[in-house]
Amino acid sequence: MVTMTTEPGSRSIPLALPRPRRVAVIGGSRTPFARSDGPYATASNQDLLTAALGGLVERYGLAGQQVGEFVAGAVLKHSRDFNLARETVLGSALDPRTPAYDIQQACGTGLQAVIAAANKIALGAVDSAVAGGSDTTSDAPLGVNDELRRILLAARRAKSTGARLKALSAVRPVTWFRTSRATPNPARASPWASTRPVPPAAGR
């Protein structure tokens, strides 16, 4: 029994909620573990997720089937991964109408995806779901700092070749070596608020 109040000091209204359904994990599929910069050096998050999902679809005969939803994410995401779960479904043999959405919570991404899917099943929102995650440091995002990013955006906005070259002239080769104003920023494996690194990871 759950009670709800609409205003401070008002009388509680009892709400009878349905009993949560039992949830079971039927099975799984994964890619083999491998050392960073090894066999998966050129594999993207989508490549790894699609391979794992494809194995699951084949193992349980889900080709052409529409499941309740697919929820997944990645520990380190590229900007191209903004719709990772949906693109993974479209690259699999599942019915393309299968709903999909992303989730991300550092190394707990895959586990949180499972919890989110299980909660929806328990509440009756969906009858079945597939959940998972990807973690690879071999294909980590590589960005640039804000100053170089602004220069590149200014060049993109330029209306003529001359204006574009003028914007790009702000980047000088010497700055790549003497200062950090235009040097690449590799992806970090630790939060910005902490200097404690995450232990070395493998592609999986």
PDB file of C-alpha atoms in Angstrom:
ATOM      1  CA  MET A   1       0.000   0.000   0.000  1.00  0.00           C
ATOM      2  CA  VAL A   2       1.295   3.446  -0.939  1.00  0.00           C
ATOM      3  CA  THR A   3      -0.042   6.765   0.312  1.00  0.00           C
ATOM      4  CA  MET A   4      -0.051  10.012  -1.650  1.00  0.00           C
ATOM      5  CA  THR A   5      -0.578  13.590  -0.510  1.00  0.00           C
ATOM      6  CA  THR A   6      -1.347  16.435  -2.890  1.00  0.00           C
ATOM      7  CA  GLU A   7      -0.625  19.370  -0.553  1.00  0.00           C
ATOM      8  CA  PRO A   8       1.191  19.911   2.761  1.00  0.00           C
ATOM      9  CA  GLY A   9      -1.166  19.149   5.615  1.00  0.00           C
ATOM     10  CA  SER A  10      -3.726  17.415   3.433  1.00  0.00           C
ATOM     11  CA  ARG A  11      -5.084  13.964   4.167  1.00  0.00           C
ATOM     12  CA  SER A  12      -3.203  11.002   2.720  1.00  0.00           C
ATOM     13  CA  ILE A  13      -4.908   9.099  -0.079  1.00  0.00           C
ATOM     14  CA  PRO A  14      -4.182   5.355  -0.098  1.00  0.00           C
ATOM     15  CA  LEU A  15      -3.186   3.933  -3.461  1.00  0.00           C
ATOM     16  CA  ALA A  16      -3.382   0.246  -4.233  1.00  0.00           C
ATOM     17  CA  LEU A  17      -0.537  -0.580  -6.608  1.00  0.00           C
ATOM     18  CA  PRO A  18      -0.296  -3.876  -8.472  1.00  0.00           C
ATOM     19  CA  ARG A  19       2.196  -6.363  -7.131  1.00  0.00           C
ATOM     20  CA  PRO A  20       5.472  -6.283  -9.122  1.00  0.00           C
ATOM     21  CA  ARG A  21       5.940  -9.163 -11.530  1.00  0.00           C
ATOM     22  CA  ARG A  22       8.800 -11.583 -11.093  1.00  0.00           C
ATOM     23  CA  VAL A  23      11.707 -10.995 -13.457  1.00  0.00           C
ATOM     24  CA  ALA A  24      14.113 -13.634 -14.744  1.00  0.00           C
ATOM     25  CA  VAL A  25      17.364 -13.371 -16.683  1.00  0.00           C
ATOM     26  CA  ILE A  26      17.026 -15.981 -19.429  1.00  0.00           C
ATOM     27  CA  GLY A  27      20.515 -15.838 -20.891  1.00  0.00           C
ATOM     28  CA  GLY A  28      23.234 -13.689 -22.354  1.00  0.00           C
ATOM     29  CA  SER A  29      25.885 -13.236 -25.002  1.00  0.00           C
ATOM     30  CA  ARG A  30      29.187 -11.388 -25.025  1.00  0.00           C
ATOM     31  CA  THR A  31      32.361 -10.864 -26.972  1.00  0.00           C
ATOM     32  CA  PRO A  32      35.514 -12.479 -25.539  1.00  0.00           C
ATOM     33  CA  PHE A  33      37.743 -10.379 -23.302  1.00  0.00           C
ATOM     34  CA  ALA A  34      40.813  -8.940 -25.025  1.00  0.00           C
ATOM     35  CA  ARG A  35      43.609  -6.610 -24.012  1.00  0.00           C
ATOM     36  CA  SER A  36      43.366  -2.942 -24.963  1.00  0.00           C
ATOM     37  CA  ASP A  37      44.783  -2.117 -28.398  1.00  0.00           C
ATOM     38  CA  GLY A  38      44.662  -5.797 -29.270  1.00  0.00           C
ATOM     39  CA  PRO A  39      42.160  -7.679 -31.452  1.00  0.00           C
ATOM     40  CA  TYR A  40      39.478  -5.005 -30.910  1.00  0.00           C
ATOM     41  CA  ALA A  41      41.752  -2.035 -31.650  1.00  0.00           C
ATOM     42  CA  THR A  42      39.569  -0.882 -34.556  1.00  0.00           C
ATOM     43  CA  ALA A  43      36.224  -2.040 -33.139  1.00  0.00           C
ATOM     44  CA  SER A  44      33.781   0.682 -32.102  1.00  0.00           C
ATOM     45  CA  ASN A  45      31.216   0.562 -29.312  1.00  0.00           C
ATOM     46  CA  GLN A  46      28.565  -0.171 -31.916  1.00  0.00           C
ATOM     47  CA  ASP A  47      30.657  -2.973 -33.427  1.00  0.00           C
ATOM     48  CA  LEU A  48      31.021  -4.662 -30.039  1.00  0.00           C
ATOM     49  CA  LEU A  49      27.377  -4.226 -29.042  1.00  0.00           C
ATOM     50  CA  THR A  50      26.120  -5.402 -32.436  1.00  0.00           C
ATOM     51  CA  ALA A  51      28.297  -8.522 -32.246  1.00  0.00           C
ATOM     52  CA  ALA A  52      27.024  -9.359 -28.757  1.00  0.00           C
ATOM     53  CA  LEU A  53      23.399  -8.670 -29.675  1.00  0.00           C
ATOM     54  CA  GLY A  54      23.758 -10.697 -32.867  1.00  0.00           C
ATOM     55  CA  GLY A  55      24.989 -13.674 -30.871  1.00  0.00           C
ATOM     56  CA  LEU A  56      22.018 -13.390 -28.522  1.00  0.00           C
ATOM     57  CA  VAL A  57      19.538 -13.148 -31.388  1.00  0.00           C
ATOM     58  CA  GLU A  58      21.014 -16.238 -33.022  1.00  0.00           C
ATOM     59  CA  ARG A  59      21.202 -18.239 -29.791  1.00  0.00           C
ATOM     60  CA  TYR A  60      17.564 -17.677 -28.854  1.00  0.00           C
ATOM     61  CA  GLY A  61      15.985 -17.507 -32.305  1.00  0.00           C
ATOM     62  CA  LEU A  62      14.979 -13.849 -32.065  1.00  0.00           C
ATOM     63  CA  ALA A  63      15.544 -12.943 -35.718  1.00  0.00           C
ATOM     64  CA  GLY A  64      12.643 -10.810 -36.915  1.00  0.00           C
ATOM     65  CA  GLN A  65      11.159 -10.654 -33.415  1.00  0.00           C
ATOM     66  CA  GLN A  66      10.164  -7.413 -31.696  1.00  0.00           C
ATOM     67  CA  VAL A  67      11.160  -7.387 -28.021  1.00  0.00           C
ATOM     68  CA  GLY A  68       9.798  -4.935 -25.481  1.00  0.00           C
ATOM     69  CA  GLU A  69      12.893  -2.772 -25.578  1.00  0.00           C
ATOM     70  CA  PHE A  70      16.671  -2.747 -25.924  1.00  0.00           C
ATOM     71  CA  VAL A  71      18.611  -0.643 -23.435  1.00  0.00           C
ATOM     72  CA  ALA A  72      22.391  -0.332 -23.574  1.00  0.00           C
ATOM     73  CA  GLY A  73      25.265   2.099 -23.313  1.00  0.00           C
ATOM     74  CA  ALA A  74      29.020   2.521 -23.296  1.00  0.00           C
ATOM     75  CA  VAL A  75      31.532   3.666 -20.703  1.00  0.00           C
ATOM     76  CA  LEU A  76      33.351   5.991 -23.137  1.00  0.00           C
ATOM     77  CA  LYS A  77      31.161   7.379 -25.920  1.00  0.00           C
ATOM     78  CA  HIS A  78      32.019   9.189 -29.126  1.00  0.00           C
ATOM     79  CA  SER A  79      29.753  11.970 -30.330  1.00  0.00           C
ATOM     80  CA  ARG A  80      28.666   9.532 -33.046  1.00  0.00           C
ATOM     81  CA  ASP A  81      27.303   7.242 -30.310  1.00  0.00           C
ATOM     82  CA  PHE A  82      24.455   9.585 -29.349  1.00  0.00           C
ATOM     83  CA  ASN A  83      21.911   6.980 -30.523  1.00  0.00           C
ATOM     84  CA  LEU A  84      24.012   3.894 -29.844  1.00  0.00           C
ATOM     85  CA  ALA A  85      21.292   1.487 -28.703  1.00  0.00           C
ATOM     86  CA  ARG A  86      18.960   2.333 -31.580  1.00  0.00           C
ATOM     87  CA  GLU A  87      21.711   1.983 -34.189  1.00  0.00           C
ATOM     88  CA  THR A  88      22.692  -1.361 -32.665  1.00  0.00           C
ATOM     89  CA  VAL A  89      19.133  -2.653 -33.048  1.00  0.00           C
ATOM     90  CA  LEU A  90      19.055  -1.506 -36.676  1.00  0.00           C
ATOM     91  CA  GLY A  91      22.318  -3.352 -37.279  1.00  0.00           C
ATOM     92  CA  SER A  92      20.955  -6.586 -35.834  1.00  0.00           C
ATOM     93  CA  ALA A  93      18.390  -9.134 -37.000  1.00  0.00           C
ATOM     94  CA  LEU A  94      15.822  -7.923 -34.453  1.00  0.00           C
ATOM     95  CA  ASP A  95      12.633  -6.346 -35.745  1.00  0.00           C
ATOM     96  CA  PRO A  96      13.615  -2.684 -36.368  1.00  0.00           C
ATOM     97  CA  ARG A  97      10.465  -1.601 -34.517  1.00  0.00           C
ATOM     98  CA  THR A  98      12.067  -2.715 -31.241  1.00  0.00           C
ATOM     99  CA  PRO A  99      12.311   0.403 -29.024  1.00  0.00           C
ATOM    100  CA  ALA A 100      15.809   1.275 -27.824  1.00  0.00           C
ATOM    101  CA  TYR A 101      17.467   3.905 -25.663  1.00  0.00           C
ATOM    102  CA  ASP A 102      20.891   4.680 -24.211  1.00  0.00           C
ATOM    103  CA  ILE A 103      22.064   4.714 -20.612  1.00  0.00           C
ATOM    104  CA  GLN A 104      25.466   5.627 -19.174  1.00  0.00           C
ATOM    105  CA  GLN A 105      26.917   5.312 -15.674  1.00  0.00           C
ATOM    106  CA  ALA A 106      30.675   4.727 -15.960  1.00  0.00           C
ATOM    107  CA  CYS A 107      31.676   1.103 -15.319  1.00  0.00           C
ATOM    108  CA  GLY A 108      28.170   0.293 -14.085  1.00  0.00           C
ATOM    109  CA  THR A 109      26.544   1.076 -17.428  1.00  0.00           C
ATOM    110  CA  GLY A 110      25.699  -2.519 -18.364  1.00  0.00           C
ATOM    111  CA  LEU A 111      24.399  -3.333 -14.887  1.00  0.00           C
ATOM    112  CA  GLN A 112      22.242  -0.208 -14.798  1.00  0.00           C
ATOM    113  CA  ALA A 113      20.832  -1.165 -18.192  1.00  0.00           C
ATOM    114  CA  VAL A 114      19.803  -4.554 -16.792  1.00  0.00           C
ATOM    115  CA  ILE A 115      18.223  -2.910 -13.735  1.00  0.00           C
ATOM    116  CA  ALA A 116      16.293  -0.433 -15.887  1.00  0.00           C
ATOM    117  CA  ALA A 117      14.972  -3.209 -18.119  1.00  0.00           C
ATOM    118  CA  ALA A 118      14.079  -5.414 -15.143  1.00  0.00           C
ATOM    119  CA  ASN A 119      12.167  -2.583 -13.477  1.00  0.00           C
ATOM    120  CA  LYS A 120      10.032  -2.051 -16.576  1.00  0.00           C
ATOM    121  CA  ILE A 121       9.251  -5.752 -16.774  1.00  0.00           C
ATOM    122  CA  ALA A 122       8.389  -5.853 -13.061  1.00  0.00           C
ATOM    123  CA  LEU A 123       6.005  -2.915 -13.447  1.00  0.00           C
ATOM    124  CA  GLY A 124       4.360  -4.380 -16.536  1.00  0.00           C
ATOM    125  CA  ALA A 125       5.576  -1.692 -18.937  1.00  0.00           C
ATOM    126  CA  VAL A 126       7.162  -4.342 -21.179  1.00  0.00           C
ATOM    127  CA  ASP A 127       7.054  -8.127 -21.246  1.00  0.00           C
ATOM    128  CA  SER A 128      10.631  -8.694 -22.386  1.00  0.00           C
ATOM    129  CA  ALA A 129      13.815  -6.716 -22.858  1.00  0.00           C
ATOM    130  CA  VAL A 130      17.453  -7.001 -23.833  1.00  0.00           C
ATOM    131  CA  ALA A 131      20.068  -5.014 -21.917  1.00  0.00           C
ATOM    132  CA  GLY A 132      23.814  -4.616 -22.209  1.00  0.00           C
ATOM    133  CA  GLY A 133      26.829  -2.382 -22.422  1.00  0.00           C
ATOM    134  CA  SER A 134      30.168  -1.828 -24.121  1.00  0.00           C
ATOM    135  CA  ASP A 135      33.540  -0.863 -22.652  1.00  0.00           C
ATOM    136  CA  THR A 136      36.611  -0.316 -24.803  1.00  0.00           C
ATOM    137  CA  THR A 137      39.634   1.930 -24.372  1.00  0.00           C
ATOM    138  CA  SER A 138      41.089   0.893 -27.731  1.00  0.00           C
ATOM    139  CA  ASP A 139      38.715   3.219 -29.605  1.00  0.00           C
ATOM    140  CA  ALA A 140      38.562   6.002 -27.012  1.00  0.00           C
ATOM    141  CA  PRO A 141      37.265   9.428 -28.126  1.00  0.00           C
ATOM    142  CA  LEU A 142      39.933  11.997 -29.005  1.00  0.00           C
ATOM    143  CA  GLY A 143      38.864  15.622 -28.820  1.00  0.00           C
ATOM    144  CA  VAL A 144      40.448  19.064 -29.027  1.00  0.00           C
ATOM    145  CA  ASN A 145      40.358  21.868 -26.501  1.00  0.00           C
ATOM    146  CA  ASP A 146      37.903  24.727 -26.636  1.00  0.00           C
ATOM    147  CA  GLU A 147      40.186  27.195 -28.426  1.00  0.00           C
ATOM    148  CA  LEU A 148      40.850  24.943 -31.396  1.00  0.00           C
ATOM    149  CA  ARG A 149      37.210  23.854 -31.442  1.00  0.00           C
ATOM    150  CA  ARG A 150      36.116  27.501 -31.767  1.00  0.00           C
ATOM    151  CA  ILE A 151      38.584  28.060 -34.617  1.00  0.00           C
ATOM    152  CA  LEU A 152      37.257  25.034 -36.501  1.00  0.00           C
ATOM    153  CA  LEU A 153      33.654  26.113 -35.939  1.00  0.00           C
ATOM    154  CA  ALA A 154      34.473  29.600 -37.210  1.00  0.00           C
ATOM    155  CA  ALA A 155      35.967  28.059 -40.353  1.00  0.00           C
ATOM    156  CA  ARG A 156      32.838  25.996 -40.855  1.00  0.00           C
ATOM    157  CA  ARG A 157      30.633  29.092 -40.561  1.00  0.00           C
ATOM    158  CA  ALA A 158      32.714  31.050 -43.075  1.00  0.00           C
ATOM    159  CA  LYS A 159      30.855  31.980 -46.264  1.00  0.00           C
ATOM    160  CA  SER A 160      33.825  31.993 -48.632  1.00  0.00           C
ATOM    161  CA  THR A 161      37.095  30.181 -49.174  1.00  0.00           C
ATOM    162  CA  GLY A 162      39.038  33.301 -48.191  1.00  0.00           C
ATOM    163  CA  ALA A 163      37.122  33.689 -44.951  1.00  0.00           C
ATOM    164  CA  ARG A 164      37.588  30.008 -44.209  1.00  0.00           C
ATOM    165  CA  LEU A 165      41.353  30.218 -44.729  1.00  0.00           C
ATOM    166  CA  LYS A 166      41.525  33.352 -42.574  1.00  0.00           C
ATOM    167  CA  ALA A 167      39.809  31.527 -39.719  1.00  0.00           C
ATOM    168  CA  LEU A 168      42.112  28.525 -40.048  1.00  0.00           C
ATOM    169  CA  SER A 169      45.196  30.761 -40.089  1.00  0.00           C
ATOM    170  CA  ALA A 170      44.689  31.218 -36.347  1.00  0.00           C
ATOM    171  CA  VAL A 171      46.046  27.677 -35.931  1.00  0.00           C
ATOM    172  CA  ARG A 172      49.837  27.763 -36.210  1.00  0.00           C
ATOM    173  CA  PRO A 173      52.009  24.605 -36.242  1.00  0.00           C
ATOM    174  CA  VAL A 174      54.202  25.913 -33.432  1.00  0.00           C
ATOM    175  CA  THR A 175      51.256  25.951 -31.049  1.00  0.00           C
ATOM    176  CA  TRP A 176      51.003  22.175 -31.268  1.00  0.00           C
ATOM    177  CA  PHE A 177      54.403  21.822 -29.654  1.00  0.00           C
ATOM    178  CA  ARG A 178      55.006  24.860 -27.437  1.00  0.00           C
ATOM    179  CA  THR A 179      51.644  25.241 -25.748  1.00  0.00           C
ATOM    180  CA  SER A 180      48.548  23.229 -25.066  1.00  0.00           C
ATOM    181  CA  ARG A 181      46.191  25.751 -26.664  1.00  0.00           C
ATOM    182  CA  ALA A 182      45.462  23.522 -29.650  1.00  0.00           C
ATOM    183  CA  THR A 183      46.666  20.100 -28.628  1.00  0.00           C
ATOM    184  CA  PRO A 184      44.329  17.093 -28.686  1.00  0.00           C
ATOM    185  CA  ASN A 185      42.603  16.102 -25.470  1.00  0.00           C
ATOM    186  CA  PRO A 186      42.501  12.310 -25.079  1.00  0.00           C
ATOM    187  CA  ALA A 187      39.528  10.750 -23.349  1.00  0.00           C
ATOM    188  CA  ARG A 188      39.942  10.535 -19.581  1.00  0.00           C
ATOM    189  CA  ALA A 189      39.303   7.361 -17.627  1.00  0.00           C
ATOM    190  CA  SER A 190      38.634   9.303 -14.426  1.00  0.00           C
ATOM    191  CA  PRO A 191      36.108  12.004 -13.472  1.00  0.00           C
ATOM    192  CA  TRP A 192      37.129  15.638 -13.990  1.00  0.00           C
ATOM    193  CA  ALA A 193      36.641  16.227 -10.268  1.00  0.00           C
ATOM    194  CA  SER A 194      39.064  13.459  -9.328  1.00  0.00           C
ATOM    195  CA  THR A 195      42.688  12.695 -10.122  1.00  0.00           C
ATOM    196  CA  ARG A 196      42.299   9.026  -9.234  1.00  0.00           C
ATOM    197  CA  PRO A 197      42.570   6.931 -12.417  1.00  0.00           C
ATOM    198  CA  VAL A 198      40.354   3.997 -13.200  1.00  0.00           C
ATOM    199  CA  PRO A 199      42.303   0.691 -13.365  1.00  0.00           C
ATOM    200  CA  PRO A 200      43.404  -0.394 -16.873  1.00  0.00           C
ATOM    201  CA  ALA A 201      40.484  -1.812 -18.820  1.00  0.00           C
ATOM    202  CA  ALA A 202      40.070  -4.261 -21.634  1.00  0.00           C
ATOM    203  CA  GLY A 203      37.887  -4.071 -24.704  1.00  0.00           C
ATOM    204  CA  ARG A 204      34.701  -5.991 -24.140  1.00  0.00           C
TER     205      ARG A 204
END
